[in-house]
PDB file of C-alpha atoms in Angstrom:
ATOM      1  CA  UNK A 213     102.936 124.013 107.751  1.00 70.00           C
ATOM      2  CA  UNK A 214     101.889 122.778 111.233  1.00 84.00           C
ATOM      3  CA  UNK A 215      98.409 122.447 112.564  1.00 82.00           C
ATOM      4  CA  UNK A 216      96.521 124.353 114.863  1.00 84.00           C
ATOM      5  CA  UNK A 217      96.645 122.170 118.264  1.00 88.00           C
ATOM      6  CA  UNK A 218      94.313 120.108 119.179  1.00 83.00           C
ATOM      7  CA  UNK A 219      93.344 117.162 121.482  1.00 90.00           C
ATOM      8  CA  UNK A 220      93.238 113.434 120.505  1.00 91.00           C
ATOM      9  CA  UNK A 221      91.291 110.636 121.234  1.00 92.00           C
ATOM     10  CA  UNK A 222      91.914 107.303 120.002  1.00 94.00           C
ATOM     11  CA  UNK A 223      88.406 105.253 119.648  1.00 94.00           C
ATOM     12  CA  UNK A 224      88.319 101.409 120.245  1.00 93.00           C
ATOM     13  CA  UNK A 225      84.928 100.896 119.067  1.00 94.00           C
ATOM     14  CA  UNK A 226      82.070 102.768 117.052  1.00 95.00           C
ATOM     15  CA  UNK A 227      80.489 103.572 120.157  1.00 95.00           C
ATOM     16  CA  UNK A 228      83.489 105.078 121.712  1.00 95.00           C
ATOM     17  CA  UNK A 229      83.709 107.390 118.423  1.00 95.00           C
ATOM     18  CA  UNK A 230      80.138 108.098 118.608  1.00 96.00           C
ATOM     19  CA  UNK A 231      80.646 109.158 122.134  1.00 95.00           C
ATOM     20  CA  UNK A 232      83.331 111.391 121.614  1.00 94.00           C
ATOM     21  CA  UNK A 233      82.082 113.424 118.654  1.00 94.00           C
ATOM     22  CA  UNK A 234      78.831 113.738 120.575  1.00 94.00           C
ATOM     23  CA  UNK A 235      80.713 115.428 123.777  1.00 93.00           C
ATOM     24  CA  UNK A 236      82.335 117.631 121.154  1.00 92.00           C
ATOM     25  CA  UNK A 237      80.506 118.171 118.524  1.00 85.00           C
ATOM     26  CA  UNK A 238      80.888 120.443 116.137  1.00 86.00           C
ATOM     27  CA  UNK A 239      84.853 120.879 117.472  1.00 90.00           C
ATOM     28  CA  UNK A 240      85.778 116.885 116.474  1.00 87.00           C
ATOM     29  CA  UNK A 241      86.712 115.976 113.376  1.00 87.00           C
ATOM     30  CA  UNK A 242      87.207 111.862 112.182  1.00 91.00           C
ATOM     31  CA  UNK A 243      90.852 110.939 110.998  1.00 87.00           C
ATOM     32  CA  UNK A 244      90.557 107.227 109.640  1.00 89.00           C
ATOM     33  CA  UNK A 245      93.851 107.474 107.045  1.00 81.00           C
ATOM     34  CA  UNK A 246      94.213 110.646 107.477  1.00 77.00           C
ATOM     35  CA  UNK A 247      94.781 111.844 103.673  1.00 74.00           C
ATOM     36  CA  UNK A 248      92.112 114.018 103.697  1.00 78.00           C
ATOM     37  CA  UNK A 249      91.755 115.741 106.417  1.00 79.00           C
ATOM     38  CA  UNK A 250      95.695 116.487 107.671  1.00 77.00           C
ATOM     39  CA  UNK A 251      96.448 118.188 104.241  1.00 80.00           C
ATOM     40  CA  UNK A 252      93.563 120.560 105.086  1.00 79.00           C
ATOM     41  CA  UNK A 253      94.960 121.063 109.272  1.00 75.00           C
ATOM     42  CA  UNK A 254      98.660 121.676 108.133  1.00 81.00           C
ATOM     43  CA  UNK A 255      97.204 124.522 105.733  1.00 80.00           C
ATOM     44  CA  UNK A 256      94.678 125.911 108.591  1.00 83.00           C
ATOM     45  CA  UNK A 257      91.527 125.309 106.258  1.00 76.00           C
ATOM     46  CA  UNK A 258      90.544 122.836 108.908  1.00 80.00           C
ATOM     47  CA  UNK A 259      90.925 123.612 112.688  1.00 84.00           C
ATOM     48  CA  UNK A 260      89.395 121.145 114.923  1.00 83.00           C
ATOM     49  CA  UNK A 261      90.348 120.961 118.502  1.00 88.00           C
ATOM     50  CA  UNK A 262      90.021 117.358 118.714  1.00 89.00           C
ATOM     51  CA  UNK A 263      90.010 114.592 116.820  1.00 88.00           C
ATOM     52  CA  UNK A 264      88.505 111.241 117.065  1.00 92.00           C
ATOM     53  CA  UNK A 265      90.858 108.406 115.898  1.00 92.00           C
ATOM     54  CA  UNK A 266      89.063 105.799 114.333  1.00 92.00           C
ATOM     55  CA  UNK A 267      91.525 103.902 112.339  1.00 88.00           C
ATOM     56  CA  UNK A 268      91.970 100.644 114.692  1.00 89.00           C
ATOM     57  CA  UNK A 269      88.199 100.209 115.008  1.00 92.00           C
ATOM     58  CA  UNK A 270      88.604  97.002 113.249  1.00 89.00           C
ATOM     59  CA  UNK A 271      85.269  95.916 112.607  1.00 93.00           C
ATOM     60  CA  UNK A 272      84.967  98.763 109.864  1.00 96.00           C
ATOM     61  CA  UNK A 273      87.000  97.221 107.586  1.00 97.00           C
ATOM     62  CA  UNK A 274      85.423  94.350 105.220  1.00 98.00           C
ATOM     63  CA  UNK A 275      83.817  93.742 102.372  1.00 98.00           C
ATOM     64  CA  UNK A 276      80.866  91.087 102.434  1.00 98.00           C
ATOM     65  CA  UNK A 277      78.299  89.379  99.664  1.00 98.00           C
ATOM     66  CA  UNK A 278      74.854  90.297 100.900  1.00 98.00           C
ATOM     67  CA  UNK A 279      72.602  89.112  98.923  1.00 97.00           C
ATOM     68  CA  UNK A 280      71.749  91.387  96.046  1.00 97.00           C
ATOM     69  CA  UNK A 281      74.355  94.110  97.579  1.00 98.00           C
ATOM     70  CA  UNK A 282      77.545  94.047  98.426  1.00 98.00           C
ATOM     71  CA  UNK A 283      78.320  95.972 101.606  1.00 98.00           C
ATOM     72  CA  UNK A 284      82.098  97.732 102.475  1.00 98.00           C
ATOM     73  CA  UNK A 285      83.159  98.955 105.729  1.00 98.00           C
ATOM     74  CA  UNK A 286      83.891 102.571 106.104  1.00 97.00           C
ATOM     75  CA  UNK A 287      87.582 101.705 107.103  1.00 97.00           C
ATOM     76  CA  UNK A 288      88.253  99.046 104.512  1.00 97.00           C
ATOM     77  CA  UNK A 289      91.466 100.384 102.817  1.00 97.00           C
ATOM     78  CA  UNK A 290      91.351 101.548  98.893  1.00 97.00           C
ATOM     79  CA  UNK A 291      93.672  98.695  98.645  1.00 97.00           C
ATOM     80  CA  UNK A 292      91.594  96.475  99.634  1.00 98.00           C
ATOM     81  CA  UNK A 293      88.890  97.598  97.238  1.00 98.00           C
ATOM     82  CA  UNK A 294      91.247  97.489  94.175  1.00 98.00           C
ATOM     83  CA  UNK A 295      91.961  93.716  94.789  1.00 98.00           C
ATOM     84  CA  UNK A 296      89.103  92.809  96.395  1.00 98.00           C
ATOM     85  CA  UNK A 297      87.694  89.593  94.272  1.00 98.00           C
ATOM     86  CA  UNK A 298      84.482  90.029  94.887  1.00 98.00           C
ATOM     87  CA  UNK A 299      83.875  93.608  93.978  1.00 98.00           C
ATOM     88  CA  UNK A 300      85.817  92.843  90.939  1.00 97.00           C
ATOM     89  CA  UNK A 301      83.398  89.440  90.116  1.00 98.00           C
ATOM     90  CA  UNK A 302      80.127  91.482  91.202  1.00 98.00           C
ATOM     91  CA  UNK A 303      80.808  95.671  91.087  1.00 98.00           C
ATOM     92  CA  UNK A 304      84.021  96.342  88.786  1.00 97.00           C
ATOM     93  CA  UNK A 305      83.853 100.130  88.493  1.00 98.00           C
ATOM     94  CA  UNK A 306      84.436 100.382  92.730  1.00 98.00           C
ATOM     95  CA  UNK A 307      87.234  97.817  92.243  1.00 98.00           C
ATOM     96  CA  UNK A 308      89.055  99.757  89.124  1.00 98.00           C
ATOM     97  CA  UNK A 309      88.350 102.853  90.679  1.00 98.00           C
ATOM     98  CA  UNK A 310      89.913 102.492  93.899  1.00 97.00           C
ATOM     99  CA  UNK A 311      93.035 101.925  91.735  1.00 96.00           C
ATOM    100  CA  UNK A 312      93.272 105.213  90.538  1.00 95.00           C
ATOM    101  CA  UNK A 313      93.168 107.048  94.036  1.00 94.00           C
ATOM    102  CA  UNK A 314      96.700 108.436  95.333  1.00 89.00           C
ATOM    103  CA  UNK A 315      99.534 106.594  94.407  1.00 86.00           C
ATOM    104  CA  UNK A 316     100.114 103.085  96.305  1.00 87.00           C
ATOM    105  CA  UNK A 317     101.447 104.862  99.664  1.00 89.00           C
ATOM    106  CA  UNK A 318      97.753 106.444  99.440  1.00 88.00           C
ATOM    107  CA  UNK A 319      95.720 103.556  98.752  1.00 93.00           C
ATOM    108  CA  UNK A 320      97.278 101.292 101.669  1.00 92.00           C
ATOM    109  CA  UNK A 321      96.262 103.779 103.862  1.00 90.00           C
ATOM    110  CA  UNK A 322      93.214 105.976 103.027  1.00 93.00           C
ATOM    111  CA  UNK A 323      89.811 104.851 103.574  1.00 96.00           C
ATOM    112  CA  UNK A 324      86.521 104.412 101.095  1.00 97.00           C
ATOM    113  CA  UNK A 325      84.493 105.866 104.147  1.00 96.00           C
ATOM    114  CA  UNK A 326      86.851 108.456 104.732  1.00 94.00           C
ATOM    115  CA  UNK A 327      86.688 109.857 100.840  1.00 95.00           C
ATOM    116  CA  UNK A 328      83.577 109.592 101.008  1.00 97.00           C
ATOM    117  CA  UNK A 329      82.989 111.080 103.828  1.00 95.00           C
ATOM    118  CA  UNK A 330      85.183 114.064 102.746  1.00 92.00           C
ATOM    119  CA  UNK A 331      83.066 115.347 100.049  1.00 93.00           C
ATOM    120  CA  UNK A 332      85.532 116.730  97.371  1.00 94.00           C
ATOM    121  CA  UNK A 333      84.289 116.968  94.195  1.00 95.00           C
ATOM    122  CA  UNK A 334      87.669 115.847  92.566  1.00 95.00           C
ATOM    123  CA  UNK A 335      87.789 112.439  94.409  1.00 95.00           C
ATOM    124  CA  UNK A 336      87.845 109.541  92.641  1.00 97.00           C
ATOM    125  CA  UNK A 337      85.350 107.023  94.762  1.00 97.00           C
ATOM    126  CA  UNK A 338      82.380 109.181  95.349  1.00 97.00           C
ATOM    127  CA  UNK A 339      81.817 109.870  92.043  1.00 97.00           C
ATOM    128  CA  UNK A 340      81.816 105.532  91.712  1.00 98.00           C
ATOM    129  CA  UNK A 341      78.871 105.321  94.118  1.00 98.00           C
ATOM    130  CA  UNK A 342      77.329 107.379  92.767  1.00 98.00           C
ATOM    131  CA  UNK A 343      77.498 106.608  89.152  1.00 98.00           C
ATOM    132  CA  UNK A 344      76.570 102.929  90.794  1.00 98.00           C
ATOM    133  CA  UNK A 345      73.738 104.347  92.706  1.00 97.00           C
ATOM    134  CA  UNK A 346      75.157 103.173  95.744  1.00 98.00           C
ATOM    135  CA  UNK A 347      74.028 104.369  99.335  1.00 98.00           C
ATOM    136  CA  UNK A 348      75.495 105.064 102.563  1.00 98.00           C
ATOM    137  CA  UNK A 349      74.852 103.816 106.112  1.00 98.00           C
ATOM    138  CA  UNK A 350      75.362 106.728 108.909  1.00 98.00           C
ATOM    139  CA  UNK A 351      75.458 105.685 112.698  1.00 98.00           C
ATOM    140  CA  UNK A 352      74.530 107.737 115.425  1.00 97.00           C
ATOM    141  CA  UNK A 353      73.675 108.238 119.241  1.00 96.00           C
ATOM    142  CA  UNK A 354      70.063 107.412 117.696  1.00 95.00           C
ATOM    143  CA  UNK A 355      71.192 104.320 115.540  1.00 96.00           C
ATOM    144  CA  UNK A 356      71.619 103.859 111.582  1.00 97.00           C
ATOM    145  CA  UNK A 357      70.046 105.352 108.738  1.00 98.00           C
ATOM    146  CA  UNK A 358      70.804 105.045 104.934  1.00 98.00           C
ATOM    147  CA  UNK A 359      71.117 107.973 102.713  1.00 98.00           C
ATOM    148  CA  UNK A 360      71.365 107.187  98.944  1.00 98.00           C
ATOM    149  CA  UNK A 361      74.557 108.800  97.673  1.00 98.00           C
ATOM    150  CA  UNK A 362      72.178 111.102  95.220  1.00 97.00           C
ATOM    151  CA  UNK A 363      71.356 112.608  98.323  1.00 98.00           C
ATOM    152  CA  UNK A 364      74.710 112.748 100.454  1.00 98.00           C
ATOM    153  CA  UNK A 365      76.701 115.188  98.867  1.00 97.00           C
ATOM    154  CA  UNK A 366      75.039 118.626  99.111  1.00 96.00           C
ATOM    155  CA  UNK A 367      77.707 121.132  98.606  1.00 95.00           C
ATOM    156  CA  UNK A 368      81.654 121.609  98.772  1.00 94.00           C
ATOM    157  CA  UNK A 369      82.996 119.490 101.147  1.00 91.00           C
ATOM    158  CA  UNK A 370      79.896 119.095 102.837  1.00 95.00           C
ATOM    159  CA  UNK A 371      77.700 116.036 103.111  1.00 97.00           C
ATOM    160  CA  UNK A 372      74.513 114.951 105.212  1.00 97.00           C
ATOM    161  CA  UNK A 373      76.558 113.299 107.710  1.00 96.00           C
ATOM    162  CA  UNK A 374      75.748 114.707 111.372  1.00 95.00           C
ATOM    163  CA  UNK A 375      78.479 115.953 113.374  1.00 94.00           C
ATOM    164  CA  UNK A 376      77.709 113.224 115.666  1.00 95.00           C
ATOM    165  CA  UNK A 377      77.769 110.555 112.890  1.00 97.00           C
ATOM    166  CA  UNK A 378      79.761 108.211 111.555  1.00 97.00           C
ATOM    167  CA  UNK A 379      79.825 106.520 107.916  1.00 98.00           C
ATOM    168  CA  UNK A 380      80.226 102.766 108.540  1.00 98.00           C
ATOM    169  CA  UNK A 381      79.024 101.415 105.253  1.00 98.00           C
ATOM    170  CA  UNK A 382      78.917 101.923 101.963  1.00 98.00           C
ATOM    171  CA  UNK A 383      76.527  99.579 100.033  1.00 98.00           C
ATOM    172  CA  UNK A 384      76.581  98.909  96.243  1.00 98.00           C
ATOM    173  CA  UNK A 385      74.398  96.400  93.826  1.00 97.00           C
ATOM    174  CA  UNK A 386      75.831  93.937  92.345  1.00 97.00           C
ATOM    175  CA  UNK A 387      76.470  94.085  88.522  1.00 97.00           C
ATOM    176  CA  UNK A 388      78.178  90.665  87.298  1.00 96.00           C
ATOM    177  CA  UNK A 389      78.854  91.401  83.403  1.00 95.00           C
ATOM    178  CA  UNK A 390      78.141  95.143  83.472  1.00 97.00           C
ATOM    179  CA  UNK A 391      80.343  97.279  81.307  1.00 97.00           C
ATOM    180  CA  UNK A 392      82.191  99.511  82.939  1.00 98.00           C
ATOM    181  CA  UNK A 393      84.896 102.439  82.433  1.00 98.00           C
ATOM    182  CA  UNK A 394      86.509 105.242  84.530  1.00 98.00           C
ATOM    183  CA  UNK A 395      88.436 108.532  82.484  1.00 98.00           C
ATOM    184  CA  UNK A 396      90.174 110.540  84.827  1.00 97.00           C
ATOM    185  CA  UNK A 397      92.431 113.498  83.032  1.00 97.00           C
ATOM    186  CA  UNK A 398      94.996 114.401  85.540  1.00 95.00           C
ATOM    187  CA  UNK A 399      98.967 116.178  84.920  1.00 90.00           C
ATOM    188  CA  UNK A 400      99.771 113.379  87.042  1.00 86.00           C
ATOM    189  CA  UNK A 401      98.643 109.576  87.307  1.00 80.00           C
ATOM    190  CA  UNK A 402      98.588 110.198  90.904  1.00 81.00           C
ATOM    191  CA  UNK A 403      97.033 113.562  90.852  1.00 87.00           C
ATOM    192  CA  UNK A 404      93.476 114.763  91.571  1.00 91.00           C
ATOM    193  CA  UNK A 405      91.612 114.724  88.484  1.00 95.00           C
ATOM    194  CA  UNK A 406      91.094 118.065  86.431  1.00 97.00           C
ATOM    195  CA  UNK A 407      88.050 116.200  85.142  1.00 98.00           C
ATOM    196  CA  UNK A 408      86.798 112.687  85.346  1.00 98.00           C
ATOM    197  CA  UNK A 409      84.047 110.333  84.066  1.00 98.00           C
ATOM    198  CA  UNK A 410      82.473 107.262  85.801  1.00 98.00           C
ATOM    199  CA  UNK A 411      80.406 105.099  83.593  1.00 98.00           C
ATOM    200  CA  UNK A 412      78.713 101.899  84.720  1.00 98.00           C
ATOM    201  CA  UNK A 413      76.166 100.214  81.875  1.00 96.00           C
ATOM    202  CA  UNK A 414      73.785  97.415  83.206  1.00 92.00           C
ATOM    203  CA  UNK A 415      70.713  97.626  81.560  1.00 85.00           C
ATOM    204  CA  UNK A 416      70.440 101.473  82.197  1.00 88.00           C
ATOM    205  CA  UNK A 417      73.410 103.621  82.524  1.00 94.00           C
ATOM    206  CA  UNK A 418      74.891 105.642  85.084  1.00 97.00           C
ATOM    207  CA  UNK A 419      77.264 108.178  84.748  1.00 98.00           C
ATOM    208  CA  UNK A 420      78.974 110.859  87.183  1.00 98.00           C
ATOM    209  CA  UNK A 421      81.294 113.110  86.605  1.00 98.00           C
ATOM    210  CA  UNK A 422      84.281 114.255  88.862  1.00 98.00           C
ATOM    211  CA  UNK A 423      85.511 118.222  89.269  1.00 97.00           C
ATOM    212  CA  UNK A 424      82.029 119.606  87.464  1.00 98.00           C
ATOM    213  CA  UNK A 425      80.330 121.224  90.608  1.00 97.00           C
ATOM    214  CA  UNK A 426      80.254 121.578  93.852  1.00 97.00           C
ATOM    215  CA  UNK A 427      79.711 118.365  94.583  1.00 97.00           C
ATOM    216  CA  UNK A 428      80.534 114.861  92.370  1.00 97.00           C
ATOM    217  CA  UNK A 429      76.993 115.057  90.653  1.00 97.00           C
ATOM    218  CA  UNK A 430      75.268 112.224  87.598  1.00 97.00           C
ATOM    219  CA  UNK A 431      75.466 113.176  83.806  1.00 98.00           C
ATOM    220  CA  UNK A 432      71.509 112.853  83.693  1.00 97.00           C
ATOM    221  CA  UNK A 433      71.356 114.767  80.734  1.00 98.00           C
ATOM    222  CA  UNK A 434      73.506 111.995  79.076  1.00 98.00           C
ATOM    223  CA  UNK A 435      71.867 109.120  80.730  1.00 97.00           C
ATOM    224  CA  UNK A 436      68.274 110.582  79.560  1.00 97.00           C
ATOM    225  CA  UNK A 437      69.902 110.775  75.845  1.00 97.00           C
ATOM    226  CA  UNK A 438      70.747 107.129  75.619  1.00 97.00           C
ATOM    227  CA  UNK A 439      67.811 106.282  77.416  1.00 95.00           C
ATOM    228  CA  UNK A 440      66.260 108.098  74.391  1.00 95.00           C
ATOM    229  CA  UNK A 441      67.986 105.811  72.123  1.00 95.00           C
ATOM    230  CA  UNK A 442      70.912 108.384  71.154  1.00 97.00           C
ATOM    231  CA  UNK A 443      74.251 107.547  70.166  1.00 96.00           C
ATOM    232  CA  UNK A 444      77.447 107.467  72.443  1.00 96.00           C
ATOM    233  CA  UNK A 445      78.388 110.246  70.353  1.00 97.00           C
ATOM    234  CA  UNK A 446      75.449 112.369  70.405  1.00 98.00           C
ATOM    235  CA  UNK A 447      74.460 111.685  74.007  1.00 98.00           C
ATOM    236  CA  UNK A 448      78.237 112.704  75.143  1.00 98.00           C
ATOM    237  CA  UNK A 449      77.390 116.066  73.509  1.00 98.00           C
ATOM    238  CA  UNK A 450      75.308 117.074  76.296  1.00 98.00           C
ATOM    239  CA  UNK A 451      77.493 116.097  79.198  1.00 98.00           C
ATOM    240  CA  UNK A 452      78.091 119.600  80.147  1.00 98.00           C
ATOM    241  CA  UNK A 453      74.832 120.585  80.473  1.00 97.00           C
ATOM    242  CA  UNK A 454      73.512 121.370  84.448  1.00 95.00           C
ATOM    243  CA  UNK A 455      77.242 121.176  85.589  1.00 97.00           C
ATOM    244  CA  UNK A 456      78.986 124.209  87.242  1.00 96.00           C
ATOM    245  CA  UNK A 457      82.734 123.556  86.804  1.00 97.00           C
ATOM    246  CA  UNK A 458      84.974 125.970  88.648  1.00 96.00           C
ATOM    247  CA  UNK A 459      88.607 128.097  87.038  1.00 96.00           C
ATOM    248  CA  UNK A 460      91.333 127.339  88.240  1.00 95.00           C
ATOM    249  CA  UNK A 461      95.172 126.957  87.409  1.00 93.00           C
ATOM    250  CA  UNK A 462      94.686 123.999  85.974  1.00 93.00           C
ATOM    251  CA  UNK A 463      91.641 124.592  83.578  1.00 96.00           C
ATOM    252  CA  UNK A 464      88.850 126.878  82.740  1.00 97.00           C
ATOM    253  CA  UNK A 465      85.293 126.482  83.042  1.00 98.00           C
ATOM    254  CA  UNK A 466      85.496 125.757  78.735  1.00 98.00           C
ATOM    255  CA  UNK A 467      88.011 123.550  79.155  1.00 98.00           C
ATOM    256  CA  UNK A 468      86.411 121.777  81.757  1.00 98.00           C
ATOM    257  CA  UNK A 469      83.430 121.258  79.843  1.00 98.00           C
ATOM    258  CA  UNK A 470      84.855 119.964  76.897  1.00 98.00           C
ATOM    259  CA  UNK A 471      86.398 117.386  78.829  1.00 98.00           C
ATOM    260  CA  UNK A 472      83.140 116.284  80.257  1.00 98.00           C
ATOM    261  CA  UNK A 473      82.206 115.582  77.035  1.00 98.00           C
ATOM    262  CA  UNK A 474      85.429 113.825  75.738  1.00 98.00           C
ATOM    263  CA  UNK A 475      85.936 111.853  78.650  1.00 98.00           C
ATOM    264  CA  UNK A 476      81.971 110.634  78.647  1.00 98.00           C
ATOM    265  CA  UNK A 477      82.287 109.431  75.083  1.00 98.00           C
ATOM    266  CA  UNK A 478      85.251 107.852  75.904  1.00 98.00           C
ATOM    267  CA  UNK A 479      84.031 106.091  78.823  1.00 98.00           C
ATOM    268  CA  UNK A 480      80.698 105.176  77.576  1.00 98.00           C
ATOM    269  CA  UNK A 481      82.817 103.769  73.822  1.00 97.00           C
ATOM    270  CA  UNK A 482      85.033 102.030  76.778  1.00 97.00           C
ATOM    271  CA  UNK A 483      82.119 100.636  78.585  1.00 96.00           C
ATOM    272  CA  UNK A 484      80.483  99.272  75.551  1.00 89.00           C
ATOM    273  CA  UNK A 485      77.656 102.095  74.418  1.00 63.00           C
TER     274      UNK A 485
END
């Protein structure tokens, strides 16, 4: 398939991107690695007439210790994340879940901003933040503003970035010694999952499922079970409870809740519950 045309414009800097999307607005669309969005152009689900190439804005991409948090650009590669030492030393679940994106043509060239940024609910990393109960930093023509990631993703493939906006950050807490596990059932290893589970335990315990909704959404009903002193076992039980899992050819809405609940005991067994 071939994409509708469209016009391109190849951003040195955040402001130059900022610029552009604001002159175009609703029309522009960001391409960072691209995995995302040209999948959706060559099969005409996406149609933008121009898009805003922000992949060489090099000051996106890093990943730096601050303080309690530890803050990633929006460019830095899922590559990067998977062997990054200090997300593995401080926040393990980003680190082992960037591995599972793609295969390793995929992760060298996609983006944790641009994932994110996407909004599917079968993606691997925004179901991470949000298990972690990360947050992410939007820029604008009127400047920054955080969003938690409880709050970003608000329905299928749509998010409360601005079409003027860019995400530049993502920012995580640290959690040296936190148990940790991510269950992703796919056909493939490289595939998008049919189901997954991200489980983080530090104290409290976050969970958030992947493919259940709309959007990647938390297991509270799980978290509020073991927060109630119930087993892994019991508190898996409940995992399908205020999700909304779609049919399709790879599952039904049954079989996609009784993964949720295998793949939550699992994790939270894996994670040390």
């Amino acid at each position: 398939m071939i994409p509708a045309p469209f016009e391109y414009v190849r951003a040195g800097s955040v402001d130059e991107a900022i610029a552009a999307l604001t002159e175009h607005g609703d029309e522009a669309k960001v391409l960072a690695g691209g995995h995302s969005l040209l999948p959706l152009m060559k099969l005409r689900l996406a149609t933008p007439s121009v898009l805003v190439d922000v992949g060489r804005v090099g000051d996106l991409s890093y990943i730096r210790d601050a303080g309690d948090e530890i803050h990633v650009g929006g460019l830095t590669r899922h590559h990067d994340v998977e062997h990054s030492d200090l997300l593995r030393d401080q926040c393990g679940l980003l680190a082992h879940v960037a591995s599972f994106v793609g295969d390793p043509q995929v992760r060298h060239r996609g983006t944790i901003g641009g994932s994110i940024a996407h909004g599917d609910p079968a993606s691997d990393l925004p179901a991470a933040v949000l298990a972690l109960g990360g947050s992410l930093v939007l820029r604008g023509p009127n400047g920054e503003r955080v969003v938690p990631a409880s709050e970003f993703f608000q329905g299928f493939l749509e998010t409360a970035l601005a079409p003027d906006e860019l995400l530049v950050e993502v920012r995580v807490s640290k959690m040296p010694g936190a148990g940790f596990s991510y269950q992703k059932f796919t056909k493939r290893a490289q595939d998008w999952a049919i189901v997954g589970a991200a489980v983080v335990r530090n104290g409290h315990t976050g969970i958030a499922l992947v493919n259940m909704g709309s959007t990647p959404i938390r297991a509270t009903a799980v978290e509020l079970a073991l927060a109630s002193g119930a087993s892994a076992a019991d508190a898996a039980a409940v995992a399908a409870e205020g999700t909304d899992p779609s049919a399709d050819l790879n599952a039904s809405e049954d079989f996609r809740r009784h993964l949720a609940r295998v793949l939550v005991r699992r994790g939270l067994e894996a994670a040390g519950a």
